[in-house]
């Protein structure tokens, strides 16, 4: 396969990665990256037991590249800055809990997570923790446009989104789309005070 990749047309094409490079990535580079990241973050993670007494908003990282970011939310491609804006807009005393997408572990550099942890008011939790567990203990679910938003709605939590998602058709007291980042704090306060769980409308949507 590698010989065919090297000496056929189109040789060296970016679309065709060959055989050796993907094998090296899967067997050596990615596992070492995952090990290094886990070793560093293991001391930074909060425990699932801490969630019970913590006042927090939940933000799940999107895997990249992903159509929900590149197509439906192209103005919010920089997730670190989205996290920064959420953290700055939360009510006093509320934390932002960030969870990596399980499929993205090892695909981002360690420096990416260091930038997230450096943001005041932000904590991270292990990607192996069940999303439903984090949602159930949260006060608010925030996502750019992922399916976690719908999961939050079903579990009876207020949701804010930044991009476009099919479930934004639900009432504004259930899910609110952020139109202006400078007014994000108002959107968060609105959802925390005015959230209504409308089971009938959620059933109709599903």
XYZ file of C-alpha atoms in Angstrom:
206
model
C 0.000 0.000 0.000
C 2.803 2.405 0.841
C 4.623 1.600 -2.415
C 1.444 2.213 -4.387
C 0.935 5.514 -2.552
C 4.522 6.661 -3.261
C 4.778 5.715 -6.925
C 1.281 5.995 -8.346
C -0.659 9.019 -9.538
C -1.327 11.222 -7.635
C 1.735 10.473 -5.536
C 2.070 12.294 -2.250
C -1.510 13.563 -2.427
C -2.764 14.991 0.875
C -6.068 13.205 0.432
C -4.310 9.823 0.508
C -2.244 9.550 3.714
C -0.576 6.295 2.729
C -0.094 3.441 5.187
C 2.976 4.170 7.332
C 2.041 7.616 8.700
C -1.464 6.632 9.884
C -0.011 3.475 11.446
C 2.669 5.444 13.299
C 0.032 7.892 14.497
C -2.368 5.212 15.736
C 0.241 2.957 17.337
C 2.813 5.419 18.724
C 2.152 9.157 18.444
C -1.485 9.249 19.570
C -1.066 6.870 22.569
C 1.963 8.846 23.783
C 0.066 12.121 23.405
C -2.904 10.713 25.324
C -0.599 9.458 28.082
C 1.109 12.829 28.415
C -2.201 14.726 28.504
C -3.749 12.360 31.055
C -0.682 12.554 33.269
C -0.862 16.343 33.346
C -4.645 16.759 33.606
C -5.172 14.032 36.201
C -3.973 16.498 38.857
C -6.200 19.259 37.478
C -9.497 17.404 37.066
C -12.300 17.876 39.526
C -13.887 14.722 40.899
C -17.423 13.666 39.861
C -18.236 13.673 43.584
C -17.491 17.410 43.679
C -20.311 18.104 41.233
C -23.030 17.521 43.817
C -22.121 20.604 45.855
C -20.771 22.724 42.995
C -22.726 25.581 41.418
C -21.747 25.307 37.754
C -22.509 25.572 34.055
C -21.462 22.715 31.787
C -19.633 23.139 28.487
C -18.668 20.075 26.395
C -15.882 20.554 23.857
C -16.709 19.767 20.240
C -14.564 17.368 18.277
C -12.858 19.048 15.307
C -13.312 19.120 12.377
C -17.081 18.848 12.725
C -19.962 20.039 10.570
C -21.756 21.637 13.534
C -18.800 24.014 13.895
C -17.573 24.486 10.339
C -21.016 24.916 8.761
C -23.641 25.720 11.397
C -21.456 27.724 13.784
C -18.616 29.150 11.743
C -18.410 32.347 13.827
C -17.573 30.304 16.930
C -14.738 28.105 15.705
C -12.400 29.223 18.497
C -13.732 27.178 21.401
C -11.206 28.573 23.861
C -12.612 32.062 23.341
C -16.181 30.749 23.619
C -15.228 29.209 26.974
C -13.586 32.482 28.041
C -16.731 34.467 27.212
C -18.993 32.037 29.099
C -16.728 32.074 32.162
C -16.668 35.888 32.211
C -20.461 36.071 31.930
C -21.454 33.647 34.689
C -23.095 34.877 37.902
C -20.789 35.362 40.872
C -19.816 32.070 42.494
C -20.707 29.890 39.498
C -18.016 27.767 37.825
C -17.725 26.532 34.252
C -17.061 22.796 33.987
C -15.438 21.784 30.683
C -15.299 18.213 29.397
C -13.315 16.965 26.428
C -15.089 14.947 23.745
C -14.008 11.303 24.288
C -13.207 10.895 20.586
C -10.934 13.957 20.637
C -8.601 12.790 23.407
C -5.052 12.911 22.050
C -5.970 14.970 18.993
C -5.351 18.351 20.610
C -1.986 19.449 22.018
C -1.479 19.736 25.760
C -1.079 23.506 25.339
C -4.761 23.659 24.306
C -5.894 22.382 27.700
C -3.410 24.577 29.535
C -5.034 27.619 27.936
C -8.472 26.440 29.080
C -7.378 25.766 32.656
C -5.692 29.186 32.789
C -9.051 30.909 32.275
C -10.403 32.138 35.633
C -13.525 30.356 36.871
C -12.958 27.304 34.619
C -12.363 23.719 35.753
C -12.066 20.519 33.731
C -13.461 17.054 34.340
C -12.280 13.712 32.980
C -13.653 12.873 29.536
C -14.605 9.392 30.791
C -17.273 10.816 33.132
C -20.780 10.263 31.778
C -22.208 13.418 30.204
C -25.604 12.744 31.785
C -24.016 12.780 35.255
C -22.516 16.227 34.623
C -25.764 17.584 33.162
C -27.951 16.339 36.025
C -25.940 18.269 38.621
C -25.527 21.428 36.514
C -27.534 24.651 36.692
C -27.123 25.369 32.982
C -25.860 23.619 29.836
C -23.950 25.661 27.254
C -22.883 24.376 23.853
C -22.063 25.837 20.466
C -24.548 23.617 18.641
C -23.957 20.050 19.796
C -26.358 17.244 20.652
C -25.468 17.679 24.334
C -27.808 20.665 24.227
C -30.714 18.394 23.333
C -29.665 15.963 26.062
C -29.728 18.849 28.526
C -33.213 19.852 27.409
C -34.516 16.296 27.821
C -32.976 16.104 31.297
C -34.750 19.299 32.296
C -31.903 21.823 32.210
C -31.854 25.329 30.678
C -29.657 25.459 27.578
C -27.857 28.236 25.722
C -26.381 27.741 22.243
C -24.146 29.921 20.099
C -24.547 28.416 16.634
C -27.522 26.881 14.868
C -29.126 23.634 15.991
C -32.402 21.893 15.068
C -33.681 22.045 18.653
C -33.525 25.852 18.779
C -37.092 25.726 17.435
C -38.165 24.994 21.019
C -39.396 27.914 23.187
C -36.875 30.549 24.272
C -37.569 29.633 27.900
C -36.160 26.166 27.132
C -33.218 26.938 24.852
C -31.814 30.368 24.014
C -29.516 31.229 21.132
C -26.854 33.831 21.879
C -27.031 36.647 19.351
C -24.612 39.098 20.951
C -21.600 38.018 23.033
C -21.538 41.324 24.892
C -25.021 40.468 26.202
C -24.205 36.860 27.046
C -24.514 37.541 30.783
C -28.119 38.671 30.209
C -28.931 35.499 28.256
C -27.475 33.355 31.044
C -29.411 35.192 33.747
C -32.580 34.996 31.653
C -32.313 31.211 31.330
C -31.486 30.693 35.012
C -34.531 32.719 36.078
C -37.100 31.891 33.388
C -36.425 28.278 32.372
C -39.539 26.172 31.839
C -39.573 22.453 31.182
C -42.294 21.962 28.564
C -42.509 18.204 28.226
C -45.275 18.292 25.587
C -43.299 20.530 23.214
C -40.142 18.454 23.729
C -42.100 15.286 22.875
C -43.523 16.938 19.757
C -40.041 18.003 18.645
C -38.592 14.519 19.177
